[in-house]
PDB file of C-alpha atoms in Angstrom:
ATOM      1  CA  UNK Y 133      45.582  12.934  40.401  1.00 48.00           C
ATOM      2  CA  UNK Y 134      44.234  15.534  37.582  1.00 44.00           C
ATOM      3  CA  UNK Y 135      46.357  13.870  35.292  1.00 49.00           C
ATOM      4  CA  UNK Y 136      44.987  10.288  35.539  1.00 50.00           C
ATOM      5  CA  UNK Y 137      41.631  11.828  35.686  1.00 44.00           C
ATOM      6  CA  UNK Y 138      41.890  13.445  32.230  1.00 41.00           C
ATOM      7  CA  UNK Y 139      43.297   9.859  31.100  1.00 47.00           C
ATOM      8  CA  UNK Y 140      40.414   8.308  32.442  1.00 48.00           C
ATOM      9  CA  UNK Y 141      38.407  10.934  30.699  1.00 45.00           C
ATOM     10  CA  UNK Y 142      40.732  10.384  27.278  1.00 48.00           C
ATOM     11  CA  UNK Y 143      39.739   6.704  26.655  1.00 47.00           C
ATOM     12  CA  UNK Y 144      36.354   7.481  27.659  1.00 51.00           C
ATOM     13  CA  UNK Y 145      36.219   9.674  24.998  1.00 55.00           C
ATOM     14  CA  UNK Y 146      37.942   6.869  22.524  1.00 53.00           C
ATOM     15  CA  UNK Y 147      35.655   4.218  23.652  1.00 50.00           C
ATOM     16  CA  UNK Y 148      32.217   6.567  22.519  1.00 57.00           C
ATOM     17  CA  UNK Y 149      34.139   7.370  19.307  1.00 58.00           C
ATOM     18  CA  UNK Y 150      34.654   4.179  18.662  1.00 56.00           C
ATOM     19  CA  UNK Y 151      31.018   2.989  19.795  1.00 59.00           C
ATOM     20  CA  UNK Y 152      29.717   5.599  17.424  1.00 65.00           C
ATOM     21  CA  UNK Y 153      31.371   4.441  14.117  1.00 68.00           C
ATOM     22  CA  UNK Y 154      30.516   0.682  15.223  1.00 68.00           C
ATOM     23  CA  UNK Y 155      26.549   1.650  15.911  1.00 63.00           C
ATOM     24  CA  UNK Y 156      26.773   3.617  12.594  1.00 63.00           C
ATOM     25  CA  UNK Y 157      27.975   0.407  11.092  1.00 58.00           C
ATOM     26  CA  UNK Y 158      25.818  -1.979  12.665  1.00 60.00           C
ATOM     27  CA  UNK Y 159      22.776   0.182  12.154  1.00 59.00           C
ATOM     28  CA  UNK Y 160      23.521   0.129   8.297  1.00 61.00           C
ATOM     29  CA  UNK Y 161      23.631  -3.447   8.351  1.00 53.00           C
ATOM     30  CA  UNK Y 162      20.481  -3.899  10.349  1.00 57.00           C
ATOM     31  CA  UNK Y 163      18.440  -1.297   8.018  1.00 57.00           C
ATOM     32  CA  UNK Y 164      16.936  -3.992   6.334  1.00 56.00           C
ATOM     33  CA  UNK Y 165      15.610  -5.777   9.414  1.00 63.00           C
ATOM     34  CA  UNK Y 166      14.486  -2.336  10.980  1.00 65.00           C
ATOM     35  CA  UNK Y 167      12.305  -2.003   7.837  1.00 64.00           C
ATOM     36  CA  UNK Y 168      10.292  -5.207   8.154  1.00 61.00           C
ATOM     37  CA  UNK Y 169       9.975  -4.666  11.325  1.00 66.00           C
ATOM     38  CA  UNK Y 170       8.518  -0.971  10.873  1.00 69.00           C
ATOM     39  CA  UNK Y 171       6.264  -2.708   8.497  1.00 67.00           C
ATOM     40  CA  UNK Y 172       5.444  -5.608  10.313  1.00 68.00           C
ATOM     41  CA  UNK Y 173       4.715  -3.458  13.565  1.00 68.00           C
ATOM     42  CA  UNK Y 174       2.610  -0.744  11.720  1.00 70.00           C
ATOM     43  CA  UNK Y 175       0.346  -2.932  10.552  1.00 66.00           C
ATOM     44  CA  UNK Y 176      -0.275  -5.039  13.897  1.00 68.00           C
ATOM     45  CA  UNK Y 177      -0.962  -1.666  15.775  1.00 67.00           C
ATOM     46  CA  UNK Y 178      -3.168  -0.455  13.469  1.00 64.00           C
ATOM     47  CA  UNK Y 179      -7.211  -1.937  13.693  1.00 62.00           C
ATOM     48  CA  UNK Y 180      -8.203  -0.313  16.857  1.00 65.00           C
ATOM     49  CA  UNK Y 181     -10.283   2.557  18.430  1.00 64.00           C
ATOM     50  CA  UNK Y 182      -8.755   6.199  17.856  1.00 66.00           C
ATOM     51  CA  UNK Y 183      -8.681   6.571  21.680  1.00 73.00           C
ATOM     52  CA  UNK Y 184      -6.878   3.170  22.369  1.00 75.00           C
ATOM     53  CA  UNK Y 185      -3.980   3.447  19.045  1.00 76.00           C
ATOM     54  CA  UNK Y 186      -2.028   4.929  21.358  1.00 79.00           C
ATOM     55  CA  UNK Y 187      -2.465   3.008  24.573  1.00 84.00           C
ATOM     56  CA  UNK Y 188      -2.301  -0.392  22.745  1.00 84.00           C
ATOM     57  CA  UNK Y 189       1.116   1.128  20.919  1.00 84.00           C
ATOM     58  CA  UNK Y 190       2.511   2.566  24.276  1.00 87.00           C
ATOM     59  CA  UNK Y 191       2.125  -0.967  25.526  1.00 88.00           C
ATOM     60  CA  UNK Y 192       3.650  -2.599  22.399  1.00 87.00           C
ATOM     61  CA  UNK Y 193       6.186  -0.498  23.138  1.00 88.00           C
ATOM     62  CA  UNK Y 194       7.197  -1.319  26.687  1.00 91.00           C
ATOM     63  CA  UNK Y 195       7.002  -4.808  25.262  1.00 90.00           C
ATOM     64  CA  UNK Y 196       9.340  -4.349  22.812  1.00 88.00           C
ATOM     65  CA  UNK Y 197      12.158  -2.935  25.633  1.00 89.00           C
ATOM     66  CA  UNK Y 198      11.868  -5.798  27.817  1.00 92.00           C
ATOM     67  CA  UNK Y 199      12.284  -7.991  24.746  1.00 91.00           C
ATOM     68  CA  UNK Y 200      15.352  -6.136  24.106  1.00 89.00           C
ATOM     69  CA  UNK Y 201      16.630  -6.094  28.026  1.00 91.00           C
ATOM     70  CA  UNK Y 202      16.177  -9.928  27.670  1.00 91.00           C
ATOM     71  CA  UNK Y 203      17.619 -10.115  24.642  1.00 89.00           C
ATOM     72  CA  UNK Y 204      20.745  -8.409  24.815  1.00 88.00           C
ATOM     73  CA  UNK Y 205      22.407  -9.697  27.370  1.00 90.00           C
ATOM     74  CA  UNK Y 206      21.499 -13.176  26.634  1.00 88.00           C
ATOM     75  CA  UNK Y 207      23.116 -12.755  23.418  1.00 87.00           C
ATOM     76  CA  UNK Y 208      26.108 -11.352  24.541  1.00 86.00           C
ATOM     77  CA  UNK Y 209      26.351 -14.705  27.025  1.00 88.00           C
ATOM     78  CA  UNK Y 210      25.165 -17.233  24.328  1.00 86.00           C
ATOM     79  CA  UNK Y 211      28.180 -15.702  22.070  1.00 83.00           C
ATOM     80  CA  UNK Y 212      30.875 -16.470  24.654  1.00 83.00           C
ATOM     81  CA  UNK Y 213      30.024 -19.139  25.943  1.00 87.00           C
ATOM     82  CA  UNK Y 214      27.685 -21.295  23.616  1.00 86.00           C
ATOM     83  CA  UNK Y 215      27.887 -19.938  20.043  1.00 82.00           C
ATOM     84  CA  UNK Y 216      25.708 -22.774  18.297  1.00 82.00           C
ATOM     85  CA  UNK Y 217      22.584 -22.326  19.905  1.00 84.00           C
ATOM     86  CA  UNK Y 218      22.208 -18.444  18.910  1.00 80.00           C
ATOM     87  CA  UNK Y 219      21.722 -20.434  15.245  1.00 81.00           C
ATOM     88  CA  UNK Y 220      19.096 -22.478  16.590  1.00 84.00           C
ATOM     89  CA  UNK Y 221      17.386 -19.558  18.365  1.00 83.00           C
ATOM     90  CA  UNK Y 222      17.276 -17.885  15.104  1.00 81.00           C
ATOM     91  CA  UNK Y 223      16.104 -20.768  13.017  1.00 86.00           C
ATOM     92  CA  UNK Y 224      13.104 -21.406  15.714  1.00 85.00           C
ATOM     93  CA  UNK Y 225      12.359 -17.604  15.295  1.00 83.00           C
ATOM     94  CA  UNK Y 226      12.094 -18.634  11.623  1.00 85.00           C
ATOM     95  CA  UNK Y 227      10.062 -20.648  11.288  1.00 90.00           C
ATOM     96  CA  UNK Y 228       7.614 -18.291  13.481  1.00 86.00           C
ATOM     97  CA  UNK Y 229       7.629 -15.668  11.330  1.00 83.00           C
ATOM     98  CA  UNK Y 230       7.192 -17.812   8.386  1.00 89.00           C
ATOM     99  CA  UNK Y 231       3.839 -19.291  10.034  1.00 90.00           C
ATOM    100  CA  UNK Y 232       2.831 -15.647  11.092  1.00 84.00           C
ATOM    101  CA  UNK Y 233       3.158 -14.765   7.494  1.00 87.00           C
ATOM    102  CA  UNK Y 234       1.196 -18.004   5.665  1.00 91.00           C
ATOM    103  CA  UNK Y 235      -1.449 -17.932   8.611  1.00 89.00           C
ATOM    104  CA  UNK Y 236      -1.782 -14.280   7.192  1.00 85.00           C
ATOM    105  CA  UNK Y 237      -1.966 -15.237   3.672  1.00 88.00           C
ATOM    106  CA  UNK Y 238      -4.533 -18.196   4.745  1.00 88.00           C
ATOM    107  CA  UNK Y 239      -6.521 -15.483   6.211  1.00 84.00           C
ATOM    108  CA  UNK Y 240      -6.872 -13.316   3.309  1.00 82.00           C
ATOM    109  CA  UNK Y 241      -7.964 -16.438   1.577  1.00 83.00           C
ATOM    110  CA  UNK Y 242     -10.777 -17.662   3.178  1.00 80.00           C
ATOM    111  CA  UNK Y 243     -11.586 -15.414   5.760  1.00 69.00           C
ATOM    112  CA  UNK Y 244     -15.450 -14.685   6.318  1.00 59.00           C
ATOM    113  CA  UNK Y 245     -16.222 -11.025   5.923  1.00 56.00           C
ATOM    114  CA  UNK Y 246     -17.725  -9.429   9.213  1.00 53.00           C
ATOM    115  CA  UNK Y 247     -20.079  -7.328   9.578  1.00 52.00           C
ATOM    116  CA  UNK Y 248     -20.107  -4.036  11.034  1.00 48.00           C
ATOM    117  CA  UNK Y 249     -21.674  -4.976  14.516  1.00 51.00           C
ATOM    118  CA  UNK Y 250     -19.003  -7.701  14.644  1.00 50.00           C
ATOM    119  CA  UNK Y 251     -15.921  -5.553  14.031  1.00 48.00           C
ATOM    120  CA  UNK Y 252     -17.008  -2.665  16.732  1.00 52.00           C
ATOM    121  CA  UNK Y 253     -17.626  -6.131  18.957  1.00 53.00           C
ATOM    122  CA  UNK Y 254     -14.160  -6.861  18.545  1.00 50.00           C
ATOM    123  CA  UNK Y 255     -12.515  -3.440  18.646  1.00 50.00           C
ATOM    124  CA  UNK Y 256     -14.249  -2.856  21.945  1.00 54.00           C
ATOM    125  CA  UNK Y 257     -13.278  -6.186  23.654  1.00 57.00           C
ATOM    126  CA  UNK Y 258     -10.363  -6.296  25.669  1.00 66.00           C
ATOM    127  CA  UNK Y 259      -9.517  -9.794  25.613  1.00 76.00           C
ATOM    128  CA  UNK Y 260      -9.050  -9.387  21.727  1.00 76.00           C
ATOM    129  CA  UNK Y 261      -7.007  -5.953  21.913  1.00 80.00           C
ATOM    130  CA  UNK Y 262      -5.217  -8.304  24.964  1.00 83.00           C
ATOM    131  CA  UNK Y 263      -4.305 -10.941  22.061  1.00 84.00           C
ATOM    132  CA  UNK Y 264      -3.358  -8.344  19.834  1.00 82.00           C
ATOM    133  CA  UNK Y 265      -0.565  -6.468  22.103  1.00 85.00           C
ATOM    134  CA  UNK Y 266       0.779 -10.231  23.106  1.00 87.00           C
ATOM    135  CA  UNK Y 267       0.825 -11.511  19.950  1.00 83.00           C
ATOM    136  CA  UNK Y 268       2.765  -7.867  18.445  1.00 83.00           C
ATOM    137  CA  UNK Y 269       5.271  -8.131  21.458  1.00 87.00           C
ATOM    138  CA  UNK Y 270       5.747 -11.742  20.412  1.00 86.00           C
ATOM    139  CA  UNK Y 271       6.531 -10.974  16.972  1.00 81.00           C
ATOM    140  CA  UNK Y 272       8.629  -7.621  18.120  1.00 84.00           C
ATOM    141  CA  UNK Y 273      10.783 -10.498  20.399  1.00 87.00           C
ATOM    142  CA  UNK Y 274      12.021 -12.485  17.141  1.00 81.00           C
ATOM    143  CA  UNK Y 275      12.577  -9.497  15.223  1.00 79.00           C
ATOM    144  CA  UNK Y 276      14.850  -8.105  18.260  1.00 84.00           C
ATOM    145  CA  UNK Y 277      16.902 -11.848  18.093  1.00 82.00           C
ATOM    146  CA  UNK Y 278      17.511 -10.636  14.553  1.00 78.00           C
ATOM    147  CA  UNK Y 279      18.065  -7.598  15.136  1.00 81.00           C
ATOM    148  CA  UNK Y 280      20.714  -7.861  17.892  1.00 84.00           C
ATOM    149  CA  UNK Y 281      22.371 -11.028  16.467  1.00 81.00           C
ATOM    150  CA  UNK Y 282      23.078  -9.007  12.905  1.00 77.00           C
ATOM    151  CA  UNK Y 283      24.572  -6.505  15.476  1.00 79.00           C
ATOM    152  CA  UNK Y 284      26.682  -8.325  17.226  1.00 79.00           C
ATOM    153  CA  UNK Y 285      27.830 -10.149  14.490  1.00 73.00           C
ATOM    154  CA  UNK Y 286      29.287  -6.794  13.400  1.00 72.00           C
ATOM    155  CA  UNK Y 287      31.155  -6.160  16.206  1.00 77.00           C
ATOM    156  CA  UNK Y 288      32.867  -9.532  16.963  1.00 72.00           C
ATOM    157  CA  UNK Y 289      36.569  -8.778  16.430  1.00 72.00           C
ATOM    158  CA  UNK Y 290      35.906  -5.529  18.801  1.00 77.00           C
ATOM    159  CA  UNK Y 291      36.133  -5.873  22.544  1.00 77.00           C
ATOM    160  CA  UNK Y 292      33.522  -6.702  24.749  1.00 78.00           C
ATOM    161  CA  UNK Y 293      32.672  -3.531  25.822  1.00 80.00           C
ATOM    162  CA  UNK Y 294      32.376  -2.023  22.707  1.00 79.00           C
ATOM    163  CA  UNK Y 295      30.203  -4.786  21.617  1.00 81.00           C
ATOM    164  CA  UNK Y 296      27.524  -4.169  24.884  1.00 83.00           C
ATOM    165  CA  UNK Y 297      27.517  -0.336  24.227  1.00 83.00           C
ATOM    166  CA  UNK Y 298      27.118  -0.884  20.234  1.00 83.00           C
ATOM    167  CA  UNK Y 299      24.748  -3.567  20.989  1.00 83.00           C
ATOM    168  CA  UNK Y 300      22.830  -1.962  23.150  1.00 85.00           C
ATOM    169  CA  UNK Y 301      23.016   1.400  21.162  1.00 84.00           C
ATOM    170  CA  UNK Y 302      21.212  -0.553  18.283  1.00 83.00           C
ATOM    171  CA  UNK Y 303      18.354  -2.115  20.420  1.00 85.00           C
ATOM    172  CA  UNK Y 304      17.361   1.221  21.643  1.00 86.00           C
ATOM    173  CA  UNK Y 305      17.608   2.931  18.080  1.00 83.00           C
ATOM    174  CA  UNK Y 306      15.187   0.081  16.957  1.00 81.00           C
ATOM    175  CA  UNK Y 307      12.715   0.556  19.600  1.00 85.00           C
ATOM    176  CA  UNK Y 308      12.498   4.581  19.730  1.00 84.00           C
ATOM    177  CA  UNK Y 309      12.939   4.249  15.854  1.00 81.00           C
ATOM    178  CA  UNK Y 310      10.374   2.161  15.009  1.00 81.00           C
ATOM    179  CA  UNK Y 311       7.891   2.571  17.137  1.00 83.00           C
ATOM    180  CA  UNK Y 312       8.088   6.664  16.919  1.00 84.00           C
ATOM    181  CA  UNK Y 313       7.262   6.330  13.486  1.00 81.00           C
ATOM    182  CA  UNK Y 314       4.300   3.890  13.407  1.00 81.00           C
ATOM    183  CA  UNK Y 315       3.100   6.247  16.360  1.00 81.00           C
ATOM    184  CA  UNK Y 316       3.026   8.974  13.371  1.00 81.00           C
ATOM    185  CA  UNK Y 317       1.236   6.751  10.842  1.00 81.00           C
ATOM    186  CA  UNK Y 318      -1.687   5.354  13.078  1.00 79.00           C
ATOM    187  CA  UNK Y 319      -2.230   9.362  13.926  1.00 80.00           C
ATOM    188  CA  UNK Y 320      -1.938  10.562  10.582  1.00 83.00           C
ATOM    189  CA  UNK Y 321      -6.142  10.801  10.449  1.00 80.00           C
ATOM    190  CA  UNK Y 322      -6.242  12.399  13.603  1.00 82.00           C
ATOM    191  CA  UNK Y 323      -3.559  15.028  12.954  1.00 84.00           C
ATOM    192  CA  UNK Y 324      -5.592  15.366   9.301  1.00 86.00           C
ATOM    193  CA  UNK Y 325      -9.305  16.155  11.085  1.00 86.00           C
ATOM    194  CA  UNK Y 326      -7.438  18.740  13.493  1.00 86.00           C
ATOM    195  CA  UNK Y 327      -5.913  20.671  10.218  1.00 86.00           C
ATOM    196  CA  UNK Y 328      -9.089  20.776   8.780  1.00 87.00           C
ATOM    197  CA  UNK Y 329     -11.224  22.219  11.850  1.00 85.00           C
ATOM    198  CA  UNK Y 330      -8.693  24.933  11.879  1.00 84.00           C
ATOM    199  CA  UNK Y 331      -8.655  25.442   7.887  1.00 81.00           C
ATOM    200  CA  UNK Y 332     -12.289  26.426   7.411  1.00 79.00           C
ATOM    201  CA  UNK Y 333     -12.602  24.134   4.955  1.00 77.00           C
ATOM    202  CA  UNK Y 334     -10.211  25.724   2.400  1.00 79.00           C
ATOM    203  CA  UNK Y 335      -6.316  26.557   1.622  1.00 81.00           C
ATOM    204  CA  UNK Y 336      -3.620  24.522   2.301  1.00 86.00           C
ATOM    205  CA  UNK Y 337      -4.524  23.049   5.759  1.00 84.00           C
ATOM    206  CA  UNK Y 338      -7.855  21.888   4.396  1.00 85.00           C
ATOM    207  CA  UNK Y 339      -6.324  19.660   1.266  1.00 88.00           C
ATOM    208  CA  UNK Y 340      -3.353  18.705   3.334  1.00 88.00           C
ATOM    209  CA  UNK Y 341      -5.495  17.400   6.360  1.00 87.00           C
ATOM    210  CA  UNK Y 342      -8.140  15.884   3.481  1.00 89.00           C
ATOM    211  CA  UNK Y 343      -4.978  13.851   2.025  1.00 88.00           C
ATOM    212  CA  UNK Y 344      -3.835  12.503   5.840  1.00 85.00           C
ATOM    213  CA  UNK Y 345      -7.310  11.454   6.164  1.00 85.00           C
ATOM    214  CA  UNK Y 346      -7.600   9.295   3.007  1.00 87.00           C
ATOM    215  CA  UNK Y 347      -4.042   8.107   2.788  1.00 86.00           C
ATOM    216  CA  UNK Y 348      -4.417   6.429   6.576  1.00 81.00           C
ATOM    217  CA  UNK Y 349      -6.256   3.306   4.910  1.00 81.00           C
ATOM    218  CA  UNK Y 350      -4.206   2.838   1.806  1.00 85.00           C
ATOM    219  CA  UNK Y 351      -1.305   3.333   3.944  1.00 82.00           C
ATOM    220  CA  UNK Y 352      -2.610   0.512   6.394  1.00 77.00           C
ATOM    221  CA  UNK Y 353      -3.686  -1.494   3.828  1.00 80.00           C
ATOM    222  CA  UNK Y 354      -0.041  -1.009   2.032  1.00 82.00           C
ATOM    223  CA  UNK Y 355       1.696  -2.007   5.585  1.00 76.00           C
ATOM    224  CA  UNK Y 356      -0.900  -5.099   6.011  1.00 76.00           C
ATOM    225  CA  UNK Y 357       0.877  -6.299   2.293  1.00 82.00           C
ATOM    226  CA  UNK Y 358       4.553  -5.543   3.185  1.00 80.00           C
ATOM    227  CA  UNK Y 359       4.321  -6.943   6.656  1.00 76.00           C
ATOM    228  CA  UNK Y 360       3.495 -10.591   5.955  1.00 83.00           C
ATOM    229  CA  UNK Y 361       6.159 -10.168   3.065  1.00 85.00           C
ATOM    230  CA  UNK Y 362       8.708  -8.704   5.664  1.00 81.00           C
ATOM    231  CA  UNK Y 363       7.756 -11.867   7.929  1.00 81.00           C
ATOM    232  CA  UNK Y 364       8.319 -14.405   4.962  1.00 87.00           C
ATOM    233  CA  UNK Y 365      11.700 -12.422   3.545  1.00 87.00           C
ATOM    234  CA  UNK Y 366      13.026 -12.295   6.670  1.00 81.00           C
ATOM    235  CA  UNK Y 367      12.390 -15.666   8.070  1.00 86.00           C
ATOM    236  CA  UNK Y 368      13.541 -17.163   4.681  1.00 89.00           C
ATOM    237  CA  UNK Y 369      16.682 -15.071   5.129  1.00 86.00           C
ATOM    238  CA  UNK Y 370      17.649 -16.466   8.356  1.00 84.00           C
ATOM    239  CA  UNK Y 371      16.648 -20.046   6.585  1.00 90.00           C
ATOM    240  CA  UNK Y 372      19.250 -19.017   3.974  1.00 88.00           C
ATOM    241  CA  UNK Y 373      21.990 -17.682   5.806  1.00 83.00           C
ATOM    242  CA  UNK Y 374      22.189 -20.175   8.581  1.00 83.00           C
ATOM    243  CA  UNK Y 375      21.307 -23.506   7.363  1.00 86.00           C
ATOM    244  CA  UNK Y 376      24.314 -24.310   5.143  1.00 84.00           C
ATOM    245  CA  UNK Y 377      22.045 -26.687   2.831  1.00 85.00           C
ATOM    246  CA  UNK Y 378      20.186 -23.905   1.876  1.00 86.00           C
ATOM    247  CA  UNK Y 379      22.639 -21.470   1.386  1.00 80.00           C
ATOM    248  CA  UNK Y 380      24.478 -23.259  -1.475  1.00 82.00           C
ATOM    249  CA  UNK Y 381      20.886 -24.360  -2.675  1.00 85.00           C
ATOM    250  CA  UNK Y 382      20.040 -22.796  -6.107  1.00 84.00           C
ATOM    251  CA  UNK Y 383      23.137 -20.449  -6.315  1.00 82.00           C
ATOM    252  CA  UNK Y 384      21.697 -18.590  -9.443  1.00 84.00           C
ATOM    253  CA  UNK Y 385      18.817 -17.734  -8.163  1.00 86.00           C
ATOM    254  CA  UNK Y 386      18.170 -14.046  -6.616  1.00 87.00           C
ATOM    255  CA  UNK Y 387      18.307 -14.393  -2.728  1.00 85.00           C
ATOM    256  CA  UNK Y 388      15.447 -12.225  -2.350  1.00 87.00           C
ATOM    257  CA  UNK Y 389      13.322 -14.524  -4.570  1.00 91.00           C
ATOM    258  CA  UNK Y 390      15.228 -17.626  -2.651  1.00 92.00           C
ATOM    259  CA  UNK Y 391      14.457 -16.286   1.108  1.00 89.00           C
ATOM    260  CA  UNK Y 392      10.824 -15.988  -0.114  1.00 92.00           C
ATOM    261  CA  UNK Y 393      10.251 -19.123  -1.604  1.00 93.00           C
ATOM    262  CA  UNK Y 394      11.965 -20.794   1.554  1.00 93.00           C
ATOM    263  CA  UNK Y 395       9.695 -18.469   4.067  1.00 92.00           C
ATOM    264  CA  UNK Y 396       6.869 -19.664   1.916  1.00 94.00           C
ATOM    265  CA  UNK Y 397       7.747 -23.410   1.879  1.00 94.00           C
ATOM    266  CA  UNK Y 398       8.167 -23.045   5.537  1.00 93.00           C
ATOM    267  CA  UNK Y 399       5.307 -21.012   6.785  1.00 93.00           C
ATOM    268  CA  UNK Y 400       3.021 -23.774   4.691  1.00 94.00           C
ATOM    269  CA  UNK Y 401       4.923 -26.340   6.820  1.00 95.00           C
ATOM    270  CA  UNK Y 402       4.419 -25.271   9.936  1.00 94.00           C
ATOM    271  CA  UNK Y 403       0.690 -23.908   9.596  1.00 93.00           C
ATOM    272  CA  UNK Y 404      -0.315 -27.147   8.736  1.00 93.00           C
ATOM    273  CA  UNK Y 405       1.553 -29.124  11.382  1.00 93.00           C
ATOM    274  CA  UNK Y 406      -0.346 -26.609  13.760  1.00 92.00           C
ATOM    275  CA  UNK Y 407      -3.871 -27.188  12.157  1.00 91.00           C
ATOM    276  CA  UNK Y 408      -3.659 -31.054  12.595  1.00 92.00           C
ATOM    277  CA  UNK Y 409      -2.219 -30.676  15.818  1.00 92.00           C
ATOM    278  CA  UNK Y 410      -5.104 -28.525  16.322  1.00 88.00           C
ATOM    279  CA  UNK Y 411      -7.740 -31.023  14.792  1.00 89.00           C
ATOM    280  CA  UNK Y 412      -6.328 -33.783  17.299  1.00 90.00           C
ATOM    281  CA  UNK Y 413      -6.472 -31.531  20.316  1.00 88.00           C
ATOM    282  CA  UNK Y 414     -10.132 -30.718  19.391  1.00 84.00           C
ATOM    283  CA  UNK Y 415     -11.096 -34.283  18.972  1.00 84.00           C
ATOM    284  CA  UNK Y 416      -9.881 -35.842  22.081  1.00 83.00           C
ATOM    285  CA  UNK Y 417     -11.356 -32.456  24.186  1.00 73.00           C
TER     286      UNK Y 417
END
């Protein structure tokens, strides 16, 4: 009885040690991903009250674990029993991003400046902050597909239960991860004002909350930049590595240069197919 406990015990032990090197592995190859999506997610909770950053992030959050209890499991299924559509899935997510990212170029373009009364309007509406956290979550879910799919994909001569725990190892790395750290960033200013009330006004606390302070916008303006080119390198990378056309399309060229031109090309694409479609809704309302 003791003894086939302490077996049972034994290959529990080998299964974690082998779940360990496999998350270590998978994590590495999903460290690019993880990036663009720390980018991506910094800047879309960043834009709102002090009081609500956190609130609006805690709820981002949440989001992003139900994407990933969704997400995982339907993977896993999708992979055993119908392999082909996870490609599809990812090519849909895509060409998502690459629309999030143009529409966000477009934007910058020709956006109207507001004025002040207009942007406190807006930061103090719920039904925009509502739009926000939906449309975060939504770009958190095709990230995840990524995410878990690069994963899985390097697990697949392992057995299955090796490839849930690594799996699911990963997911909830990515989550705590990513959203831990933008929860630092978008409190930088706050954790900046409380070092200088306690520094009065000079020494080390003083200039190091000072810095917080005035780095929080560049910082957010930075993020803002390398999100919408984390949504068009990474939706022009799933472009390039599962649509064979494009893969063996302009072999000399540097992929990252590729995956953006094709996230680009995309993104252009779709945003106008959605602003006709858009025009032709409007008319016949």
């Amino acid at each position: 009885m003791a003894s086939g406990f302490f077996a049972i015990l034994d290959d529990i032990t080998a299964l974690m040690d082998d779940v360990a090197m496999t998350s270590k592995l998978a994590t590495k190859k999903t460290a690019g991903i993880l990036g663009d999506d720390l980018a991506v997610n910094a800047e879309k909770a960043t834009g709102f009250l002090s009081q609500r950053e956190i609130p609006v992030l805690w709820a981002i959050t949440k989001g992003s674990f139900i994407n990933k209890l969704i997400i995982v499991p339907f993977a896993l299924l999708l992979n055993v029993f119908f392999p082909v559509a996870i490609k599809v899935i990812l090519v849909l997510g895509g060409l998502f991003l690459a629309y999030e990212g143009v529409e966000k170029i477009v934007e910058y373009l020709f956006h109207r400046d507001k004025s002040a009364h207009e942007v406190i309007d807006e930061q103090n509406n719920n039904e925009s902050e509502k739009i926000k956290i939906k449309s975060a979550i939504t770009t958190d879910f095709i990230l995840s597909v990524e995410i878990v799919i690069i994963a899985l994909g390097s697990v697949l001569d392992k057995s299955l239960a090796i490839q849930i725990l690594t799996v699911s190892v990963v997911a909830i790395l990515a989550t705590v991860g990513v959203y831990g750290i933008v929860a630092l960033i978008v409190r930088m200013d706050d954790v900046g004002y409380k070092l200088i009330k306690s520094s009065n006004n000079k020494g080390i606390k003083y200039s190091l909350g000072t810095f917080l302070i005035k780095a929080l916008p560049i910082i957010i303006k930075f993020l803002a930049v390398v999100g919408t080119l984390a949504l068009l390198l990474v939706s022009g990378g799933i472009f390039v590595h599962n649509i064979e056309y494009f893969h063996h399309l302009w072999p000399n060229l540097s992929s990252t240069l590729k995956e953006f031109i094709f996230g680009i090309l995309a993104g252009v694409i779709v945003v106008a197919i959605v602003t006709i479609i858009k025009k032709i809704v409007k008319k016949l309302k």
